[in-house]
Coordinates of C-alpha atoms and ligand atoms in Angstrom, one line a residue:
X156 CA 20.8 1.1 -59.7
X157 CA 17.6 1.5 -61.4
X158 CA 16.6 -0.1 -64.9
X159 CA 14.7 2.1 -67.5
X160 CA 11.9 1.0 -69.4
X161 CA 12.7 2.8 -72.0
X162 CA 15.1 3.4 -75.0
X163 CA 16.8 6.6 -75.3
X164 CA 16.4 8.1 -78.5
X165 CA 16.6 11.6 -79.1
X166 CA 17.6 13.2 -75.6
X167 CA 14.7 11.6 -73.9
X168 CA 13.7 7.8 -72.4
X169 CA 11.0 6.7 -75.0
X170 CA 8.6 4.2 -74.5
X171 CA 10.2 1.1 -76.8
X172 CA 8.2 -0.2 -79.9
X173 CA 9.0 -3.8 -78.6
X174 CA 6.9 -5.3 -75.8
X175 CA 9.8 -7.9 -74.7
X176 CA 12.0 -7.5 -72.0
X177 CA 15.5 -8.4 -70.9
X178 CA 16.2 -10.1 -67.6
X179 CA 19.4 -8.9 -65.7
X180 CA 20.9 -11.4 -63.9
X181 CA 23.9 -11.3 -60.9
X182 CA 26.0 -14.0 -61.8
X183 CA 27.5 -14.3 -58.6
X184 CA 23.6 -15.3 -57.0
X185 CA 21.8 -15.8 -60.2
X186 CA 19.2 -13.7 -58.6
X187 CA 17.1 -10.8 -61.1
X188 CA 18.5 -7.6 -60.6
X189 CA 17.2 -5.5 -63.6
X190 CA 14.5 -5.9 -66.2
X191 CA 15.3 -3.9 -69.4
X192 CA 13.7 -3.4 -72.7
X193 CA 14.0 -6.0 -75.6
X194 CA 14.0 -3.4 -78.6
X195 CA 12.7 -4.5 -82.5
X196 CA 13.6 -2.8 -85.7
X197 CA 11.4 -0.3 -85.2
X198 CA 12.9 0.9 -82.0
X199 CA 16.3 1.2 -84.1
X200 CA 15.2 2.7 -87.0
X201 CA 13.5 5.4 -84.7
X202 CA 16.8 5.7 -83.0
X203 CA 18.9 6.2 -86.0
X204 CA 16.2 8.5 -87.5
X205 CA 17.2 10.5 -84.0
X206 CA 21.2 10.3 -85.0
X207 CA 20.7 11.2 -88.6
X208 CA 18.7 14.2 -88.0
X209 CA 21.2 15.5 -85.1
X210 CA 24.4 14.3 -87.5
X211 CA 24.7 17.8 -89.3
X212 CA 24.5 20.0 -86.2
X213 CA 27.1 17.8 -84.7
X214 CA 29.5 17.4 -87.4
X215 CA 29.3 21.2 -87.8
X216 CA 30.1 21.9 -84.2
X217 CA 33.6 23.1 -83.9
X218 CA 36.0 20.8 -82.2
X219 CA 36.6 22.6 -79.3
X220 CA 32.4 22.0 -78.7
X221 CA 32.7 18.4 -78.9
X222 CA 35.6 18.6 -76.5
X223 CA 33.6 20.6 -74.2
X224 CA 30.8 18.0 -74.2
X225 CA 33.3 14.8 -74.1
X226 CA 35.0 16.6 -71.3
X227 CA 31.9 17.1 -69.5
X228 CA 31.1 13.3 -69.8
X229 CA 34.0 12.2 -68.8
X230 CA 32.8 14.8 -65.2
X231 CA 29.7 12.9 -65.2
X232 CA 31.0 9.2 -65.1
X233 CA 33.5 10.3 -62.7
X234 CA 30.7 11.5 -60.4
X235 CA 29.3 8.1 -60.8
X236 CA 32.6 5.9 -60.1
X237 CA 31.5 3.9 -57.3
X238 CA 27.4 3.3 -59.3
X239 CA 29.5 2.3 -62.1
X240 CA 31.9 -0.1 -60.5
X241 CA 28.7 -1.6 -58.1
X242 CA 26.8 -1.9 -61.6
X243 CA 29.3 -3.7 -63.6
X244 CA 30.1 -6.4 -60.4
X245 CA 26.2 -6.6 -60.2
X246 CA 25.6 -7.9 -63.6
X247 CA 29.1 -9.3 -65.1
X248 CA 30.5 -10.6 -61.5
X249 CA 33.9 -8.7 -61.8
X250 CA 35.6 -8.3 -57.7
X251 CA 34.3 -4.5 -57.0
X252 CA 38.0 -3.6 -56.7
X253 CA 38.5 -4.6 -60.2
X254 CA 35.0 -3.3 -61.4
X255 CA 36.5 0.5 -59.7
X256 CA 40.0 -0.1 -61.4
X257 CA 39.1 -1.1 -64.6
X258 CA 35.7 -1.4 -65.6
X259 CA 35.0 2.6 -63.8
X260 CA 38.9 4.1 -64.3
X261 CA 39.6 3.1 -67.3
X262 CA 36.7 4.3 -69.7
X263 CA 36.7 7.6 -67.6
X264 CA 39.8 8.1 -68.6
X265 CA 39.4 7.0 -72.4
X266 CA 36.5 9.6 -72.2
X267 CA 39.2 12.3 -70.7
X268 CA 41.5 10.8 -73.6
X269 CA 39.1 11.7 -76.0
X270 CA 38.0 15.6 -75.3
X271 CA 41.6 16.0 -75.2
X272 CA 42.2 14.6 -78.8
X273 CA 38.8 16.5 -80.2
X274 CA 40.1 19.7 -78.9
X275 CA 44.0 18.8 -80.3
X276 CA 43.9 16.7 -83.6
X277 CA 44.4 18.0 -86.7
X278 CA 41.0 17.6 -88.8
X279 CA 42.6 19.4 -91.8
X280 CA 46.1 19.3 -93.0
X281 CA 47.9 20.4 -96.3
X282 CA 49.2 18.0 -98.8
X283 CA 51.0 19.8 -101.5
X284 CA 48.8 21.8 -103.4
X285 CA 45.5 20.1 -101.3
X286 CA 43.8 20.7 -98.0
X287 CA 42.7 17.7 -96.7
X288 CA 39.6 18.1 -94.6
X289 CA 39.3 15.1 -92.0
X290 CA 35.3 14.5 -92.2
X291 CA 32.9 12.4 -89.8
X292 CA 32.0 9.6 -91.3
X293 CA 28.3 9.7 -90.6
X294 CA 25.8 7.8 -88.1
X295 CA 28.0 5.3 -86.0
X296 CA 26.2 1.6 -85.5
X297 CA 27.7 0.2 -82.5
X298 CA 27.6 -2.9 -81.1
X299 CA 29.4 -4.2 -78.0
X300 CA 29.9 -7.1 -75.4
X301 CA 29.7 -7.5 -72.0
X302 CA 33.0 -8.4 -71.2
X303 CA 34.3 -5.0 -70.7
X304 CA 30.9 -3.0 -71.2
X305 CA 31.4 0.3 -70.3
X306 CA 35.5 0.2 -71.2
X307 CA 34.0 -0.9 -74.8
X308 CA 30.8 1.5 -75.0
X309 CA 33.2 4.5 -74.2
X310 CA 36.0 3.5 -76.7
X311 CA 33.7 3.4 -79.7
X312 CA 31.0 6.4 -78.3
X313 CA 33.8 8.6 -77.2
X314 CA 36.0 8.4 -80.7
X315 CA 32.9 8.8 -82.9
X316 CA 31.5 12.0 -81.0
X317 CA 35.2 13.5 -80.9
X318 CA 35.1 12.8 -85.0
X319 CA 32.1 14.6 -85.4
X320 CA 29.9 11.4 -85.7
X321 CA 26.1 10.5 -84.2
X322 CA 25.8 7.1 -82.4
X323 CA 23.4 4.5 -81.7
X324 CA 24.2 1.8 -79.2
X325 CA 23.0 -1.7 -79.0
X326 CA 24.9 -3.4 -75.8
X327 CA 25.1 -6.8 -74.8
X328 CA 22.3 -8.1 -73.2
X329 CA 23.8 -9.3 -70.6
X330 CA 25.1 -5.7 -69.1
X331 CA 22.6 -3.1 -70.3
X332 CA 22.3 -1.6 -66.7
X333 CA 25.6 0.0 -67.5
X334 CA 24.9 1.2 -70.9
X335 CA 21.7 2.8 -69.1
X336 CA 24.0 4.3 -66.7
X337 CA 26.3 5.9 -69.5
X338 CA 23.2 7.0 -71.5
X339 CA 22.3 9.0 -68.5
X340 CA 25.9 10.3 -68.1
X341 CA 25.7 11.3 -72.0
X342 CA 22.5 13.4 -71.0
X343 CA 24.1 15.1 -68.3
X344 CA 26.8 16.0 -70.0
X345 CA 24.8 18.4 -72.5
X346 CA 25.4 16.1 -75.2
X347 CA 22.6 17.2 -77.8
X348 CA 19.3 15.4 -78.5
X349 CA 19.9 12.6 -81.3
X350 CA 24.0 12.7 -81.0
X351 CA 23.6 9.2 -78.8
X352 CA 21.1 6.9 -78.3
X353 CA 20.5 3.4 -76.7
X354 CA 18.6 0.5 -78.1
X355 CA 18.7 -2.1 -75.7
X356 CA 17.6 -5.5 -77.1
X357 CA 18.8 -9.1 -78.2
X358 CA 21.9 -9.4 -81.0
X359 CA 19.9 -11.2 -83.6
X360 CA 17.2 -8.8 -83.4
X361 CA 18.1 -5.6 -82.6
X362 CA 22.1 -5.7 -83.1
X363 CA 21.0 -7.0 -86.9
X364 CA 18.5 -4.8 -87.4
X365 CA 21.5 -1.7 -86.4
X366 CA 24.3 -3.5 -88.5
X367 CA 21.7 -3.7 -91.3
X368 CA 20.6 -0.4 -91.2
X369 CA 20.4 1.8 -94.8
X370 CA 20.6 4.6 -92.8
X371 CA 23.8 3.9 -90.3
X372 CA 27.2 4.6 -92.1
X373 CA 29.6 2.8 -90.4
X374 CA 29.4 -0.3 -87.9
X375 CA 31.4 -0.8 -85.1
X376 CA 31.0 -4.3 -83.7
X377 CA 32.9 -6.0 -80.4
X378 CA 32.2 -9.4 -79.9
X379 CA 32.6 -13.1 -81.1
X380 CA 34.4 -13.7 -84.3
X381 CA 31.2 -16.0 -85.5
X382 CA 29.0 -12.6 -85.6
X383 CA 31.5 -10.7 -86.4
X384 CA 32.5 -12.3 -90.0
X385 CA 28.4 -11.9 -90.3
X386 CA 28.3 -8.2 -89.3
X387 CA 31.7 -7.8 -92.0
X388 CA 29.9 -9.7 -94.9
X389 CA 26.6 -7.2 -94.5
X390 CA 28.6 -4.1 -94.4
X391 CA 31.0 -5.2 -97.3
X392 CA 27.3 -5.9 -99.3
X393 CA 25.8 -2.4 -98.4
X394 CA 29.8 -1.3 -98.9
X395 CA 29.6 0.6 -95.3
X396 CA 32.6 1.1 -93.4
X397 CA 33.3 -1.6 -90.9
X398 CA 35.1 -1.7 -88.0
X399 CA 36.1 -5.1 -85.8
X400 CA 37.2 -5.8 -82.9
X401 CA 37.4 -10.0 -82.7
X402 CA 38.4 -12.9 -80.3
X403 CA 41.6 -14.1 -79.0
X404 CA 44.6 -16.1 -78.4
X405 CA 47.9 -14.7 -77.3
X406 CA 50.8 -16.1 -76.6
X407 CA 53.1 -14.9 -73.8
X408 CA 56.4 -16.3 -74.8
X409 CA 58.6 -16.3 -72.1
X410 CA 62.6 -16.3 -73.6
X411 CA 65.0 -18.4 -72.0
X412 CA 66.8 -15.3 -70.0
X413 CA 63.9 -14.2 -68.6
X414 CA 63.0 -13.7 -65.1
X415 CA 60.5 -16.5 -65.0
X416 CA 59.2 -16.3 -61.9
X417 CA 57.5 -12.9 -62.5
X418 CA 56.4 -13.4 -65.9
X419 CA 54.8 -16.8 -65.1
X420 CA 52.8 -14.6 -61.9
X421 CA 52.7 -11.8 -64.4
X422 CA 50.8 -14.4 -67.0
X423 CA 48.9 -15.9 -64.9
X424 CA 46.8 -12.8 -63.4
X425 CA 46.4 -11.5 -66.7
X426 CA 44.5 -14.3 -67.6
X427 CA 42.5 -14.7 -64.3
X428 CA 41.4 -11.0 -64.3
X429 CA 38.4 -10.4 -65.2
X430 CA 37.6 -14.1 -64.9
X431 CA 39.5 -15.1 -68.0
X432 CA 37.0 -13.1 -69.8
X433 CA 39.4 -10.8 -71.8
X434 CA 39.9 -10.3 -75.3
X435 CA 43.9 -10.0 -74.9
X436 CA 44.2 -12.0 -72.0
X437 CA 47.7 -14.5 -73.0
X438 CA 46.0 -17.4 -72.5
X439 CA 49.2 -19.1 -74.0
X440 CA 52.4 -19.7 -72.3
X441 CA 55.4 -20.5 -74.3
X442 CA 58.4 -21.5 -72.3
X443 CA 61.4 -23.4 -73.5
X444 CA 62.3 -26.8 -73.0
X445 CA 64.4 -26.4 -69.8
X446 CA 62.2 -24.2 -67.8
X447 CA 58.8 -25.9 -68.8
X448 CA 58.6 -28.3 -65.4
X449 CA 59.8 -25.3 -63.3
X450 CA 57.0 -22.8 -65.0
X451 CA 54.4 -25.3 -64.9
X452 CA 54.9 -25.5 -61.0
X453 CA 55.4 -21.7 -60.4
X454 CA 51.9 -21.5 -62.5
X455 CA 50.6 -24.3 -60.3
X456 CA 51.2 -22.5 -57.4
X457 CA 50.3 -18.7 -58.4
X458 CA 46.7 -20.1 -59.3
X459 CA 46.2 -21.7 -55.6
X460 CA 45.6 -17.7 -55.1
X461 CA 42.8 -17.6 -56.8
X462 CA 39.8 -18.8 -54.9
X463 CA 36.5 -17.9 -56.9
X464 CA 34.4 -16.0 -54.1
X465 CA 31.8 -13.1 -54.3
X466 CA 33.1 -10.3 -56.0
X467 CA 31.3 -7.7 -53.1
X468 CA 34.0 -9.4 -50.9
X469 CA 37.3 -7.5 -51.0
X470 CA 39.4 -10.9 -50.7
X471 CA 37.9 -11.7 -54.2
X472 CA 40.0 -12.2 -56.7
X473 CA 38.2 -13.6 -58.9
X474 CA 34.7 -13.9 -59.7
X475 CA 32.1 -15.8 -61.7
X476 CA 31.5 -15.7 -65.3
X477 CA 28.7 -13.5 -67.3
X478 CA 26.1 -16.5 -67.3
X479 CA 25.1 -20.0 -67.0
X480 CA 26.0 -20.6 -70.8
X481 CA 29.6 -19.1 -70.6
X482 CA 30.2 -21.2 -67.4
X483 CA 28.8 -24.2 -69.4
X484 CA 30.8 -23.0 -72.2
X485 CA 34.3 -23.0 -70.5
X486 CA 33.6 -26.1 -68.7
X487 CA 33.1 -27.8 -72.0
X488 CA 36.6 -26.6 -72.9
X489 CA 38.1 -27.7 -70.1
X490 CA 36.6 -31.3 -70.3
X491 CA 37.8 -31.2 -74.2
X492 CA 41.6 -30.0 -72.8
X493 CA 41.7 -33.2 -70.9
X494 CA 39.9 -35.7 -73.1
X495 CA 42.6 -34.4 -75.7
X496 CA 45.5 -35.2 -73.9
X497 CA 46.4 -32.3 -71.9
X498 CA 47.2 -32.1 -68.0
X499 CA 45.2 -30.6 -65.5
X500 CA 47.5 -29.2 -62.7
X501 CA 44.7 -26.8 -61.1
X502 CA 41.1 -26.6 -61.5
X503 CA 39.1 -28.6 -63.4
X504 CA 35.3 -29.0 -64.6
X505 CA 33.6 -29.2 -61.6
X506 CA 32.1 -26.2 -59.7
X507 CA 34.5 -24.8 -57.1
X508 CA 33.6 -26.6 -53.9
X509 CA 31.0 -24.3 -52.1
X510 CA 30.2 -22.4 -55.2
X511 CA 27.5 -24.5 -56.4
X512 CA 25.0 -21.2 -56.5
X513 CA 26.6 -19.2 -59.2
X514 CA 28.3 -19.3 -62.5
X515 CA 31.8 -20.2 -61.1
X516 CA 34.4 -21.7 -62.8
X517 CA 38.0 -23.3 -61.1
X518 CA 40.7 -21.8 -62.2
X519 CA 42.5 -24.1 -64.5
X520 CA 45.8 -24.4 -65.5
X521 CA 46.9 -27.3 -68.2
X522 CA 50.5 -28.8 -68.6
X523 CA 51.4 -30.9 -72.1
X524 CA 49.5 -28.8 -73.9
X525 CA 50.2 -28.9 -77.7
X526 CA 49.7 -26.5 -80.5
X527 CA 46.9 -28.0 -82.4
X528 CA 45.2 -29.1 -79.1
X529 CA 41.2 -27.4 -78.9
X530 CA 42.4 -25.4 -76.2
X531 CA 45.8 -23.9 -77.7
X532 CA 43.9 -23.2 -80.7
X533 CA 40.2 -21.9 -79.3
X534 CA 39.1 -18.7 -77.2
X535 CA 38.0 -20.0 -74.4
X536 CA 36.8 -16.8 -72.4
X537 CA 37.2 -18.2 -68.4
X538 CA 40.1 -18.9 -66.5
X539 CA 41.8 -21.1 -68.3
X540 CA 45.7 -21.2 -68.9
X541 CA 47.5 -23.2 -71.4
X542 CA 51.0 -24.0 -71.1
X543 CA 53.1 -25.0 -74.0
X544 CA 57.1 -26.3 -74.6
X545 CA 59.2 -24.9 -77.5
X546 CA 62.6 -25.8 -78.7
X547 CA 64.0 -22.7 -80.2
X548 CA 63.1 -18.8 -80.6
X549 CA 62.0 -20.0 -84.6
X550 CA 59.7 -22.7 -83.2
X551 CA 58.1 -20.1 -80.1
X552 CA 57.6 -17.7 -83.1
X553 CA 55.6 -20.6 -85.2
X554 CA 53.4 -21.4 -82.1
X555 CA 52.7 -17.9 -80.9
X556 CA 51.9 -17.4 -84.7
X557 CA 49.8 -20.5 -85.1
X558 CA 46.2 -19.8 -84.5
X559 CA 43.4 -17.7 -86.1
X560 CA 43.9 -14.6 -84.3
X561 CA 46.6 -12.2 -83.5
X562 CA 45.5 -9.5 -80.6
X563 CA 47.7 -9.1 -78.0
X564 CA 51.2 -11.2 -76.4
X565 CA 53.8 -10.5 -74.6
X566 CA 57.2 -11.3 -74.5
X567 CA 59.7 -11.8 -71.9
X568 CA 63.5 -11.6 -72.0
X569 CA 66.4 -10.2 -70.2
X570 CA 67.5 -8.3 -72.6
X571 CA 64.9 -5.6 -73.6
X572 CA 66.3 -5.7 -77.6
X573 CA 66.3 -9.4 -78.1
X574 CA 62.3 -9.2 -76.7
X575 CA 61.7 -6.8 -79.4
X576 CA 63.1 -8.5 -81.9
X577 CA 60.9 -11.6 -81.1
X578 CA 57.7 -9.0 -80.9
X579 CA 58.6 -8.0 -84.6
X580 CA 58.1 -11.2 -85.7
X581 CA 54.6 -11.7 -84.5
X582 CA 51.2 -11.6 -86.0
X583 CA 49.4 -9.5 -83.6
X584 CA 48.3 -5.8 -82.6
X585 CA 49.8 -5.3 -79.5
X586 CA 53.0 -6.5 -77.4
X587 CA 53.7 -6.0 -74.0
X588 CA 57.5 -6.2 -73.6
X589 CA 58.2 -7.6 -70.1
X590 CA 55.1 -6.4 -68.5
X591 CA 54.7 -3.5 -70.4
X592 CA 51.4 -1.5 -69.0
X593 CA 48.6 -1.0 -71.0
X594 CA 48.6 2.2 -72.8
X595 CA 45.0 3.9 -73.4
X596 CA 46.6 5.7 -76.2
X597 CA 48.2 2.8 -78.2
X598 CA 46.1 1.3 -81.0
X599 CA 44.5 -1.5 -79.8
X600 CA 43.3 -4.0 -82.6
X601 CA 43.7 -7.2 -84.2
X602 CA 45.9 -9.0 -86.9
X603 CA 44.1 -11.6 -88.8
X604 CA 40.8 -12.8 -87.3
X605 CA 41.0 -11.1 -84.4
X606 CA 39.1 -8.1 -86.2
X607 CA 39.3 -5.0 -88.8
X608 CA 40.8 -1.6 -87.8
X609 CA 41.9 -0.2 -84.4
X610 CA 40.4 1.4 -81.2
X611 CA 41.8 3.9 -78.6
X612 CA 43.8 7.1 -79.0
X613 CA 44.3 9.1 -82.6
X614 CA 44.0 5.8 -84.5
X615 CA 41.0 4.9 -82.9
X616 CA 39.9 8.4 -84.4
X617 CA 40.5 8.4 -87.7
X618 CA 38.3 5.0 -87.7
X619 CA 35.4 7.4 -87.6
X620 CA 36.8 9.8 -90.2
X621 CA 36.9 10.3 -94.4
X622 CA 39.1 12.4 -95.9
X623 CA 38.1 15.2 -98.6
X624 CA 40.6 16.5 -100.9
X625 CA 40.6 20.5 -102.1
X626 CA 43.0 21.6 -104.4
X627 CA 44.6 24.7 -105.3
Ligands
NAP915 P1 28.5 -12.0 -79.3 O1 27.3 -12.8 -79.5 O2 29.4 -11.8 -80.5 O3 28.0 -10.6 -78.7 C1 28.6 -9.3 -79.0 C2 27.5 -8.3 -79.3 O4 26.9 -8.6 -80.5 C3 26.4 -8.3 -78.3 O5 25.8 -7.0 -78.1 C4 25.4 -9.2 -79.0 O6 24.1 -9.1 -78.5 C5 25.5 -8.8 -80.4 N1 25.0 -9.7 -81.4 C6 24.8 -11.1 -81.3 N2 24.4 -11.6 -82.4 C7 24.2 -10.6 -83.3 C8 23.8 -10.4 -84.7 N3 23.4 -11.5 -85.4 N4 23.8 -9.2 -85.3 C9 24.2 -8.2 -84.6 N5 24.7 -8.2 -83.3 C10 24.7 -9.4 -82.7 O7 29.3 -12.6 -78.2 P2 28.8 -13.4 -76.9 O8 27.6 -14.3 -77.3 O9 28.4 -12.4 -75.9 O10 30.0 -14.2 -76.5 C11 30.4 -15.4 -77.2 C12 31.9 -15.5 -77.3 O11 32.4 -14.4 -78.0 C13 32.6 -15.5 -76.0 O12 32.7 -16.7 -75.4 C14 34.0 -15.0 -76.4 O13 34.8 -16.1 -76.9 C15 33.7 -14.1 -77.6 N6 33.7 -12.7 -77.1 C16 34.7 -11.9 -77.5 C17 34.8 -10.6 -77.0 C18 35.9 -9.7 -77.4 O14 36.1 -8.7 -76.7 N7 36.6 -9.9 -78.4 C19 33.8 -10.1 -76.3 C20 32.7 -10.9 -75.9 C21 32.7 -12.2 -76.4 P3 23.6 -10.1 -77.3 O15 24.3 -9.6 -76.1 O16 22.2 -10.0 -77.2 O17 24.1 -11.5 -77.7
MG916 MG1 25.4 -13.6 -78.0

């Protein structure tokens, strides 16, 4: 995989305004893989100067067009699978089988999603005595993490081009080599000059200068819920349209007739994926009084599978974290988690024994953990589980309820209709009912802090479009 040196802005690589550069690091061998370019204000105001000029042409192109081109991405990151999936374990650490599952699969077929919905939806529809044209929205600021880089570059890129909308990208600066990789993809694919571009760069620099910008219409922006309450506040000043997609918290409440065994395995590898680093990830068990010894030791055991190795080797399961600060960061959380009170049944704070080169963490599970415990309450972003005792289905429902956020959860039960009427009563976007798959098509989006509108599929859409009313 080769770095660029350059931003691409209008169909081409341009040499960046900025002189700074970006240092790629493998988290697994902290070694420099990549150098990238730090871009300035100037570098995005050339870049959406690029997507406003191409936004009429684009907007005007019929939908079966944009299909055409959104299909023929989707071809061109297909061809690239296995670059894709060696790129994303190179610079986030994912296990290569994961990186070709999930981090390569899945946004090819979000992309796939996508041309399908461009060539299908219904971008006017009549109202009474009104047509209702379905409009782009304008020139798309996005902003993503590194977490899932190229899942969360093609969920917001895809949607806005199927609207009708122009896009500039700042990614994380942690995985840019990916977002180079798609910007080449986009190219490929026919895409016209100006309809994407990529400004690599830092978050306070670049990603403000973007989410500032007079001439960007709507900002898209996955990521911490501390920028993203900043990125809300500038929008709701310049009254641009905001979407948000925030931290987590979710609760995976396991009902007394559930088969415990399986959701507790269930649970605990959704949390490990991806080294814990997962916006959705249930990173709280709930299990009732009677079965909370017996879950605590089936956890226990499940996470004695998990040895952190190098995710080139296909025994892997689980990884490093991003960087040196995230590691530091989840360490600090599980020092806190035991300093407060909770138990530590596996992992801990120190490195993982023969891991001392690389941002490993151990794979921790706590015991006695307690609803207003750091830990129960805090995204912690590694592989950390917390495992919490309720009483009754009213008091599961008030601690799967009782934090910040509402993203994701999942809830167990034997019987299919008493899990959904617990999922009713939660505060949260999504709900996997006993191990429901994840559905590219389903809204994906938070309740309460975890964010502002919705992602993936026809709602993830209409994020990207206004309405205008005729009448007759
Ligand atoms: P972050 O700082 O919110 O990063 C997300 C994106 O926003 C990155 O592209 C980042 O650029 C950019 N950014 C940072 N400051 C900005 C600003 N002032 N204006 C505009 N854009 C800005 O998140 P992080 O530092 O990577 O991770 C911190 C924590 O956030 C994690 O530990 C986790 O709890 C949470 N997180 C959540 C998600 C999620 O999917 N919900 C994803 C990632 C992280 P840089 O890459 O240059 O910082
Ligand atoms: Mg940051």
């Amino acid at each position: 995989m080769k770095a660029h040196d350059g931003m691409y802005i209008d169909g081409d690589w341009r040499p960046p305004v900025g002189t700074g550069t970006i240092e790629v690091v493998n988290p697994a061998d902290e070694q420099v893989i990549g150098l990238v370019p730090a871009g300035v204000a100037e570098d995005v105001d050339a870049a959406v100067a690029a997507a406003r000029a191409a936004f009429p042409g684009w907007a005007a192109t019929p939908p079966a067009g944009r299909a055409a081109r959104i299909a023929a991405l989707r071809d061109a990151l297909a061809a690239r699978r296995d670059e894709i999936a060696e790129t994303v374990t190179a610079e986030l650490g994912s296990p290569l089988g994961f990186a070709q599952k999930v981090h390569a699969d899945l946004p090819i077929a979000v992309a796939g999603g996508y041309a399908e919905l461009a060539a299908t939806y219904a971008f006017e529809e009549k109202v009474g005595n009104s047509t209702v044209l379905h409009e782009p929205v304008g020139v798309v600021g996005a902003i993503t993490p590194w977490n899932y880089p190229l899942h969360q570059i093609v969920a917001k890129v895809a949607a806005a081009l199927a609207a009708g909308c122009t896009v500039v990208l700042k990614p994380a600066e942690d995985t840019p080599l990916v977002a180079q990789l798609f910007a080449e993809a986009v190219h490929e694919a026919g895409v016209p000059a100006g309809v994407f571009n990529l400004v690599t760069g830092l978050g306070p620099v670049a990603g403000q200068a973007l989410a500032e910008h007079d001439g960007v219409d709507l900002v898209s922006f996955t990521g911490s819920t501390a920028v993203g309450r900043r990125i809300g506040a500038v929008a709701g000043g310049a009254v641009k349209r905001v979407a948000l997609e925030l931290g987590g918290k979710s609760a995976n409440v396991i009902l007394p007739s559930a088969d415990l065994a399986r959701a507790v395995s269930v649970g605990v590898a959704n949390v490990f994926a991806n080294s814990g680093q997962t916006c959705s990830a249930w990173t709280r068990i709930l299990v009732d009084a009677a079965r909370y010894d017996e879950a605590v030791e089936l956890a226990r055991q499940a996470a004695a599978k998990y040895v952190p190795g190098d995710p080139h080797d296909a025994a892997s399961r689980l990884g490093p974290v991003v960087s040196a600060r995230q590691r530091d960061r989840v360490r600090g959380y599980i020092e806190q988690g035991a300093a407060e009170g909770a138990r530590i049944v596996a992992g801990g704070p120190e490195a993982p024994e023969g891991r001392e080169t690389g941002y490993y963490v151990r794979p921790t599970v706590f015991a006695d953990v307690t609803p207003e415990m750091t830990i129960a309450q805090e995204e912690i972003f590694g592989p950390v589980i917390t495992i919490l005792k309720y009483e009754d289905e009213d008091d599961a429902v008030r601690i799967a309820n009782g934090t910040v956020y509402g993203l994701a959860g999942a809830v167990w039960s034997a019987d299919e209709d008493e899990a959904v009427a617990f999922a009713r009563r939660l505060e949260t976007g999504q709900v996997d009912i006993n191990g429901g798959r994840f559905n590219l098509l389903a809204p994906f989006g938070g309740y309460k802090q975890s964010g502002v509108g919705r992602e993936l599929g026809a709602h993830g859409l209409t994020e990207y479009l206004q309405t205008k009313s005729l009448q007759f």
